[in-house]
Amino acid sequence: MGYSKFGFSQLVKINSPSPSLTTPSYSDVITAQVLRVITSDNPEPISLGGIDYSIVGTVLCSSIGNSTGGNYIATPKSTSVINIPEIGEVVTLFKSPSPNGNGFIWLYDQPNSSYGGNSINNNIIQNKKPTLPSNSNIKNYKKAELGIPNQTTPSTPTQKTFTEKSINPLVQNSGDIIYNGRYGQNLKFGNSKGNPITILRNGQTKTNEPGFIPISEDIKNDLASLYLTSNQTVKFSLSNEDFTSYNTPPISPSSFNLPQIILWSDRVTLNAKSDSVLISAAKSVGLSSNESINVDSPSFYLHSNDIKIGPNPKSATEAALLGDTTIELIEQLCLSVKTIANLLETSQLFPGGTPVPDAAGNIIGNNVSNVIQGILDNLDKTKSKYIKLK
């Protein structure tokens, strides 16, 4: 049978009676261990009772602690929050009426927490009670609380695309709600003494702690994070905290204890696909970089009544010149000087009443006239074609 993500015919097959499936007389809730899983990267159909099942998320599992035994085909219980289990993990099956009203189907919830809630990457079991590790740096109370082994590769075969990693759980305070991915992704609705903080983290920092010891988020070393605070301070440093351009420097982000949003990663990209990116602040917008700040656009507009530029802009007092006005004044001056130079160029002397050329004056006038004309010819070239001032 061909692979398909959805299809009523597949649901009918799941709902159809099969000699290998349990009957409605069994318990409405069953604990079972996963034997096979269909995912987009593992699309091979599952065959049971002469029927092929190929819907993504379908699992084949075997009951645990059920005197009747048996294998079960089940699909996710929720369509809004889906947590597909791995081979060897334990799920709880719930009996539900089939969509066509003919019999019933089995639905599974998210994988059971087999190791006290502290095994994040997987909860694969061996159908036997796990033994505690002999790691001497694990406190006795933690051993008693967790009762779990180190996260080592199990003998139970896993999906061929599943990668096992040692991922630590997060520290949990009273009232916290945490959603975990298998690879260090977390959405935490936390609090400090009742003050809310929301943290979205993608990727866990490397740690020497065993894989089941809870750790806290580390904004400086986690791969990417988004923090929404209320009155908490988050200890970190900006890549560049040079606030020389400020008369009164802003409070550093790591000392700010009012509501704050912090976005942290190796690169941050903002892109508006059809409209604008708008950044606004009640006080200031600070841009800093260890290398450069680059702006590329067909047009660049800066509106302000007080613009100061330079190595220490706070002390800048010299005014910038308006190009067109300055050129006009220089041109007037050049024309006046050129008029004088033209007079010198043709001036005469009258020794004994007879006019003769003023050789010295003529030479000076000619030289000045040529210089002034050269300035006038190139004066317009001194104006920028791209920067306009007002």
Short mmCIF file of C-alpha atoms in Angstrom, two decimals:
data_model
loop_
_atom_site.label_atom_id
_atom_site.label_comp_id
_atom_site.label_asym_id
_atom_site.label_seq_id
_atom_site.Cartn_x
_atom_site.Cartn_y
_atom_site.Cartn_z
CA MET A 1 0.00 0.00 0.00
CA GLY A 2 1.26 3.49 -0.81
CA TYR A 3 2.26 5.87 1.94
CA SER A 4 -0.10 8.74 2.77
CA LYS A 5 -0.25 11.24 5.61
CA PHE A 6 -4.01 11.26 5.92
CA GLY A 7 -6.98 9.40 4.54
CA PHE A 8 -10.38 8.16 5.73
CA SER A 9 -9.66 4.74 4.27
CA GLN A 10 -6.76 4.39 6.70
CA LEU A 11 -9.00 5.32 9.61
CA VAL A 12 -11.51 2.71 8.51
CA LYS A 13 -8.74 0.11 8.47
CA ILE A 14 -7.72 1.09 11.99
CA ASN A 15 -11.34 0.79 13.08
CA SER A 16 -11.93 -2.50 11.28
CA PRO A 17 -12.03 -5.70 13.38
CA SER A 18 -8.84 -7.73 13.26
CA PRO A 19 -8.02 -11.03 14.92
CA SER A 20 -4.79 -9.50 16.24
CA LEU A 21 -6.55 -6.53 17.90
CA THR A 22 -8.16 -6.57 21.31
CA THR A 23 -11.95 -6.64 21.52
CA PRO A 24 -14.23 -4.01 23.13
CA SER A 25 -14.53 -6.16 26.22
CA TYR A 26 -11.00 -5.28 27.32
CA SER A 27 -10.04 -2.30 29.49
CA ASP A 28 -10.68 1.18 28.12
CA VAL A 29 -7.15 2.19 29.19
CA ILE A 30 -4.04 0.10 28.47
CA THR A 31 -0.36 0.63 29.15
CA ALA A 32 1.76 -0.53 26.21
CA GLN A 33 5.33 -0.42 24.93
CA VAL A 34 5.97 0.89 21.42
CA LEU A 35 7.30 -1.62 18.87
CA ARG A 36 7.01 0.33 15.61
CA VAL A 37 6.33 3.96 14.65
CA ILE A 38 5.40 5.58 11.32
CA THR A 39 6.95 9.02 10.80
CA SER A 40 7.66 11.17 7.77
CA ASP A 41 11.30 10.07 7.85
CA ASN A 42 10.33 6.43 8.60
CA PRO A 43 7.28 5.96 6.34
CA GLU A 44 7.33 2.16 6.06
CA PRO A 45 3.78 0.88 6.66
CA ILE A 46 2.96 -1.32 9.64
CA SER A 47 1.33 -4.66 8.81
CA LEU A 48 -1.00 -6.30 11.32
CA GLY A 49 -3.78 -8.80 10.78
CA GLY A 50 -3.37 -8.64 7.02
CA ILE A 51 -3.83 -4.85 6.97
CA ASP A 52 -1.19 -2.22 6.13
CA TYR A 53 -1.29 1.01 8.14
CA SER A 54 0.54 4.05 6.78
CA ILE A 55 -0.77 7.19 8.53
CA VAL A 56 2.04 9.28 10.03
CA GLY A 57 1.99 8.94 13.81
CA THR A 58 0.58 5.40 13.82
CA VAL A 59 2.26 3.08 16.32
CA LEU A 60 2.31 -0.66 16.89
CA CYS A 61 2.66 -1.47 20.57
CA SER A 62 2.41 -4.38 22.96
CA SER A 63 0.51 -4.29 26.24
CA ILE A 64 2.39 -4.31 29.53
CA GLY A 65 0.96 -5.94 32.64
CA ASN A 66 -2.18 -7.03 30.81
CA SER A 67 -3.14 -10.65 31.29
CA THR A 68 -4.75 -10.72 27.86
CA GLY A 69 -1.55 -9.55 26.17
CA GLY A 70 -1.78 -8.59 22.53
CA ASN A 71 -0.61 -5.98 20.04
CA TYR A 72 -2.38 -2.71 19.35
CA ILE A 73 -2.51 -0.18 16.54
CA ALA A 74 -2.96 3.38 17.83
CA THR A 75 -2.84 6.97 16.57
CA PRO A 76 -2.21 10.28 18.44
CA LYS A 77 -4.85 11.32 20.95
CA SER A 78 -4.42 15.04 20.21
CA THR A 79 -4.08 16.82 16.88
CA SER A 80 -2.94 20.11 18.46
CA VAL A 81 -0.06 18.77 20.59
CA ILE A 82 1.63 15.73 19.04
CA ASN A 83 4.51 13.90 20.71
CA ILE A 84 5.36 10.84 18.62
CA PRO A 85 7.02 8.17 20.78
CA GLU A 86 10.18 6.23 20.05
CA ILE A 87 10.52 2.47 19.90
CA GLY A 88 10.81 1.12 23.44
CA GLU A 89 8.92 3.97 25.10
CA VAL A 90 5.71 3.37 27.03
CA VAL A 91 2.40 5.02 26.16
CA THR A 92 -1.09 4.92 27.61
CA LEU A 93 -3.79 3.79 25.15
CA PHE A 94 -7.32 5.11 25.36
CA LYS A 95 -10.30 3.50 23.69
CA SER A 96 -12.38 5.88 21.55
CA PRO A 97 -15.37 5.43 19.19
CA SER A 98 -14.30 5.19 15.58
CA PRO A 99 -15.17 8.15 13.32
CA ASN A 100 -17.48 5.99 11.19
CA GLY A 101 -19.35 4.68 14.24
CA ASN A 102 -18.27 1.10 13.55
CA GLY A 103 -16.42 -0.19 16.58
CA PHE A 104 -13.63 1.70 18.28
CA ILE A 105 -10.04 2.85 17.85
CA TRP A 106 -7.07 3.17 20.19
CA LEU A 107 -5.47 6.57 20.79
CA TYR A 108 -2.17 7.15 22.57
CA ASP A 109 -1.09 10.05 24.74
CA GLN A 110 2.45 11.43 24.94
CA PRO A 111 5.13 8.96 26.06
CA ASN A 112 5.05 8.13 29.75
CA SER A 113 7.78 9.55 31.95
CA SER A 114 9.54 6.33 32.91
CA TYR A 115 12.38 7.90 34.89
CA GLY A 116 10.82 10.35 37.28
CA GLY A 117 10.44 13.13 34.72
CA ASN A 118 14.19 13.62 34.37
CA SER A 119 14.89 11.76 31.14
CA ILE A 120 14.27 14.32 28.42
CA ASN A 121 15.72 12.84 25.22
CA ASN A 122 13.90 9.50 25.56
CA ASN A 123 12.10 7.25 28.03
CA ILE A 124 12.99 3.90 26.50
CA ILE A 125 12.70 1.01 28.94
CA GLN A 126 13.85 -2.61 28.83
CA ASN A 127 10.75 -4.05 30.48
CA LYS A 128 12.68 -4.44 33.70
CA LYS A 129 13.42 -2.28 36.70
CA PRO A 130 16.39 0.00 35.92
CA THR A 131 19.41 0.11 38.20
CA LEU A 132 20.93 3.25 39.60
CA PRO A 133 24.31 4.43 38.36
CA SER A 134 27.27 4.27 40.74
CA ASN A 135 28.32 7.83 39.92
CA SER A 136 29.74 9.23 43.15
CA ASN A 137 28.80 12.84 42.43
CA ILE A 138 25.06 12.10 42.47
CA LYS A 139 23.57 13.00 45.82
CA ASN A 140 21.77 10.28 47.75
CA TYR A 141 18.50 12.15 47.86
CA LYS A 142 18.61 12.51 44.10
CA LYS A 143 19.14 8.78 43.73
CA ALA A 144 16.12 8.10 45.86
CA GLU A 145 14.06 10.70 44.05
CA LEU A 146 15.04 9.76 40.50
CA GLY A 147 15.58 6.02 40.65
CA ILE A 148 16.92 5.99 37.10
CA PRO A 149 20.02 4.94 35.19
CA ASN A 150 22.34 7.09 33.13
CA GLN A 151 21.06 7.88 29.64
CA THR A 152 23.03 5.26 27.77
CA THR A 153 22.16 3.68 24.46
CA PRO A 154 19.55 0.94 25.12
CA SER A 155 19.62 -2.49 23.58
CA THR A 156 16.10 -1.97 22.27
CA PRO A 157 16.32 -0.91 18.61
CA THR A 158 15.31 2.69 17.95
CA GLN A 159 13.99 4.40 14.85
CA LYS A 160 16.76 4.58 12.28
CA THR A 161 16.62 8.41 12.22
CA PHE A 162 16.43 8.91 16.00
CA THR A 163 19.56 10.33 17.62
CA GLU A 164 20.08 9.70 21.30
CA LYS A 165 21.64 12.56 23.27
CA SER A 166 22.21 13.30 26.93
CA ILE A 167 19.78 16.13 27.66
CA ASN A 168 19.28 17.47 31.17
CA PRO A 169 15.86 18.41 32.51
CA LEU A 170 15.30 21.96 33.71
CA VAL A 171 15.10 23.11 37.30
CA GLN A 172 11.41 23.39 38.21
CA ASN A 173 10.11 25.85 40.79
CA SER A 174 6.68 25.65 42.37
CA GLY A 175 4.05 26.67 39.84
CA ASP A 176 6.26 26.29 36.76
CA ILE A 177 4.88 24.75 33.57
CA ILE A 178 7.44 23.35 31.14
CA TYR A 179 7.12 21.88 27.64
CA ASN A 180 10.18 19.90 26.57
CA GLY A 181 11.47 18.77 23.20
CA ARG A 182 13.82 15.80 23.00
CA TYR A 183 16.95 17.78 22.09
CA GLY A 184 17.13 20.67 24.53
CA GLN A 185 14.18 22.71 23.28
CA ASN A 186 12.03 24.10 26.08
CA LEU A 187 9.13 26.45 26.59
CA LYS A 188 9.03 27.38 30.25
CA PHE A 189 6.27 29.36 31.94
CA GLY A 190 8.23 30.05 35.11
CA ASN A 191 8.13 32.40 38.04
CA SER A 192 10.24 33.87 40.81
CA LYS A 193 8.16 34.42 43.94
CA GLY A 194 5.05 34.69 41.82
CA ASN A 195 6.52 37.07 39.26
CA PRO A 196 6.21 35.54 35.79
CA ILE A 197 9.06 34.79 33.41
CA THR A 198 8.70 33.01 30.07
CA ILE A 199 11.73 31.39 28.43
CA LEU A 200 11.88 29.80 25.00
CA ARG A 201 15.15 27.92 24.57
CA ASN A 202 16.47 26.04 21.55
CA GLY A 203 19.51 23.92 22.35
CA GLN A 204 21.12 23.16 25.69
CA THR A 205 24.57 24.21 26.81
CA LYS A 206 27.16 21.48 27.35
CA THR A 207 27.38 20.41 30.98
CA ASN A 208 29.36 17.96 33.06
CA GLU A 209 26.26 17.03 35.04
CA PRO A 210 24.81 13.54 34.44
CA GLY A 211 21.95 13.56 31.96
CA PHE A 212 19.20 13.33 34.55
CA ILE A 213 20.34 16.09 36.93
CA PRO A 214 18.20 19.25 36.52
CA ILE A 215 20.05 22.36 35.34
CA SER A 216 19.05 25.98 34.82
CA GLU A 217 18.93 27.82 31.52
CA ASP A 218 22.19 29.49 30.52
CA ILE A 219 21.47 32.39 28.19
CA LYS A 220 25.16 32.90 27.37
CA ASN A 221 25.81 29.31 26.30
CA ASP A 222 22.45 27.90 25.20
CA LEU A 223 22.19 27.94 21.41
CA ALA A 224 19.30 30.40 21.07
CA SER A 225 16.94 31.91 23.64
CA LEU A 226 14.01 34.26 24.04
CA TYR A 227 13.37 35.68 27.52
CA LEU A 228 10.26 37.60 28.59
CA THR A 229 10.80 38.92 32.11
CA SER A 230 8.77 40.83 34.67
CA ASN A 231 11.17 41.99 37.41
CA GLN A 232 14.00 39.47 37.04
CA THR A 233 17.56 40.37 36.06
CA VAL A 234 19.29 38.12 33.52
CA LYS A 235 23.06 37.99 33.83
CA PHE A 236 24.76 38.45 30.47
CA SER A 237 26.80 41.02 28.57
CA LEU A 238 26.14 42.59 25.19
CA SER A 239 28.70 42.03 22.46
CA ASN A 240 29.32 45.79 22.58
CA GLU A 241 28.39 47.88 25.62
CA ASP A 242 30.00 51.14 24.50
CA PHE A 243 27.53 53.92 25.32
CA THR A 244 29.89 56.84 24.55
CA SER A 245 27.30 58.58 22.40
CA TYR A 246 24.92 58.90 25.38
CA ASN A 247 24.79 61.86 27.73
CA THR A 248 23.16 59.51 30.23
CA PRO A 249 23.97 55.84 29.42
CA PRO A 250 21.05 53.40 29.60
CA ILE A 251 20.86 50.75 32.31
CA SER A 252 22.68 47.69 31.02
CA PRO A 253 20.35 44.81 30.03
CA SER A 254 21.87 42.57 32.71
CA SER A 255 21.01 45.10 35.46
CA PHE A 256 17.54 46.05 34.20
CA ASN A 257 14.87 44.74 36.59
CA LEU A 258 11.68 45.83 34.83
CA PRO A 259 9.78 43.90 32.11
CA GLN A 260 12.24 43.14 29.32
CA ILE A 261 12.44 40.98 26.19
CA ILE A 262 15.84 39.45 25.41
CA LEU A 263 16.58 37.66 22.13
CA TRP A 264 19.93 35.86 22.12
CA SER A 265 21.65 33.83 19.40
CA ASP A 266 24.69 33.74 17.10
CA ARG A 267 22.70 35.70 14.52
CA VAL A 268 19.39 37.56 14.73
CA THR A 269 17.53 38.19 11.49
CA LEU A 270 14.45 40.41 11.14
CA ASN A 271 12.68 40.51 7.80
CA ALA A 272 9.32 42.00 6.83
CA LYS A 273 8.23 40.26 3.65
CA SER A 274 5.56 42.76 2.57
CA ASP A 275 5.73 45.84 4.79
CA SER A 276 8.04 47.45 7.34
CA VAL A 277 10.24 46.71 10.33
CA LEU A 278 9.41 49.36 12.94
CA ILE A 279 11.64 49.96 15.98
CA SER A 280 10.50 52.57 18.46
CA ALA A 281 11.42 53.47 22.05
CA ALA A 282 10.27 55.89 24.73
CA LYS A 283 13.86 56.98 25.40
CA SER A 284 16.43 55.85 22.85
CA VAL A 285 17.30 53.20 20.29
CA GLY A 286 20.89 52.11 20.76
CA LEU A 287 22.85 50.48 17.95
CA SER A 288 26.33 49.17 18.64
CA SER A 289 28.75 46.81 16.96
CA ASN A 290 32.33 45.62 17.37
CA GLU A 291 33.03 46.14 13.67
CA SER A 292 30.53 48.22 11.69
CA ILE A 293 26.94 49.34 11.30
CA ASN A 294 25.88 49.12 7.69
CA VAL A 295 22.76 50.57 6.07
CA ASP A 296 21.95 49.67 2.46
CA SER A 297 18.87 51.17 0.86
CA PRO A 298 17.88 53.11 -2.28
CA SER A 299 16.89 55.97 0.06
CA PHE A 300 17.99 56.88 3.58
CA TYR A 301 16.10 59.50 5.59
CA LEU A 302 17.13 60.90 8.97
CA HIS A 303 14.81 63.35 10.69
CA SER A 304 16.14 65.22 13.72
CA ASN A 305 16.59 68.74 15.06
CA ASP A 306 19.89 67.86 16.72
CA ILE A 307 22.41 65.74 14.81
CA LYS A 308 25.91 65.28 16.18
CA ILE A 309 28.59 63.19 14.51
CA GLY A 310 32.16 62.38 15.49
CA PRO A 311 34.36 60.34 17.83
CA ASN A 312 32.80 62.11 20.81
CA PRO A 313 29.49 63.45 19.52
CA LYS A 314 28.39 64.78 22.93
CA SER A 315 31.02 67.54 22.66
CA ALA A 316 30.43 68.32 18.97
CA THR A 317 29.82 72.07 18.49
CA GLU A 318 30.89 72.83 14.91
CA ALA A 319 28.03 73.31 12.47
CA ALA A 320 27.85 71.47 9.15
CA LEU A 321 27.73 73.58 5.96
CA LEU A 322 24.74 73.61 3.65
CA GLY A 323 26.16 72.63 0.29
CA ASP A 324 24.04 74.68 -2.11
CA THR A 325 24.15 77.80 0.05
CA THR A 326 27.90 77.51 0.56
CA ILE A 327 28.50 77.02 -3.16
CA GLU A 328 26.37 80.05 -3.98
CA LEU A 329 28.37 82.26 -1.61
CA ILE A 330 31.71 80.95 -2.88
CA GLU A 331 30.55 81.55 -6.44
CA GLN A 332 29.67 85.17 -5.64
CA LEU A 333 33.08 85.67 -4.07
CA CYS A 334 34.84 84.10 -7.05
CA LEU A 335 32.99 86.27 -9.53
CA SER A 336 33.90 89.40 -7.59
CA VAL A 337 37.55 88.39 -7.44
CA LYS A 338 37.48 87.49 -11.13
CA THR A 339 36.17 90.96 -11.97
CA ILE A 340 39.10 92.51 -10.15
CA ALA A 341 41.48 90.07 -11.86
CA ASN A 342 40.09 91.02 -15.27
CA LEU A 343 40.75 94.69 -14.52
CA LEU A 344 44.32 93.88 -13.48
CA GLU A 345 44.80 91.78 -16.60
CA THR A 346 44.20 94.84 -18.82
CA SER A 347 45.48 97.61 -16.56
CA GLN A 348 47.89 100.25 -17.96
CA LEU A 349 50.45 102.67 -16.66
CA PHE A 350 50.85 106.28 -17.89
CA PRO A 351 54.49 107.23 -17.57
CA GLY A 352 54.90 110.73 -19.04
CA GLY A 353 51.21 110.67 -19.99
CA THR A 354 51.55 107.83 -22.53
CA PRO A 355 49.65 104.60 -21.68
CA VAL A 356 51.72 101.43 -21.55
CA PRO A 357 50.72 97.94 -20.29
CA ASP A 358 51.14 97.31 -16.56
CA ALA A 359 53.26 94.17 -16.99
CA ALA A 360 53.23 93.13 -13.33
CA GLY A 361 49.54 93.85 -12.87
CA ASN A 362 48.65 92.10 -16.13
CA ILE A 363 50.47 88.92 -15.12
CA ILE A 364 48.86 88.86 -11.65
CA GLY A 365 45.43 89.53 -13.11
CA ASN A 366 45.82 86.78 -15.71
CA ASN A 367 46.97 84.23 -13.14
CA VAL A 368 44.19 85.08 -10.69
CA SER A 369 41.60 85.03 -13.47
CA ASN A 370 42.67 81.53 -14.53
CA VAL A 371 42.59 80.20 -10.96
CA ILE A 372 39.17 81.70 -10.28
CA GLN A 373 37.79 80.34 -13.55
CA GLY A 374 39.08 76.87 -12.64
CA ILE A 375 37.33 77.10 -9.28
CA LEU A 376 34.08 78.21 -10.93
CA ASP A 377 34.30 75.39 -13.48
CA ASN A 378 34.63 72.74 -10.75
CA LEU A 379 32.59 74.32 -8.00
CA ASP A 380 29.45 72.31 -8.72
CA LYS A 381 31.42 69.06 -8.51
CA THR A 382 32.06 69.64 -4.81
CA LYS A 383 28.38 69.07 -4.01
CA SER A 384 27.31 65.53 -3.01
CA LYS A 385 24.74 63.91 -5.26
CA TYR A 386 23.56 61.61 -2.46
CA ILE A 387 23.54 63.52 0.85
CA LYS A 388 21.09 66.36 1.38
CA LEU A 389 21.02 68.66 4.45
CA LYS A 390 18.52 71.16 5.70
#
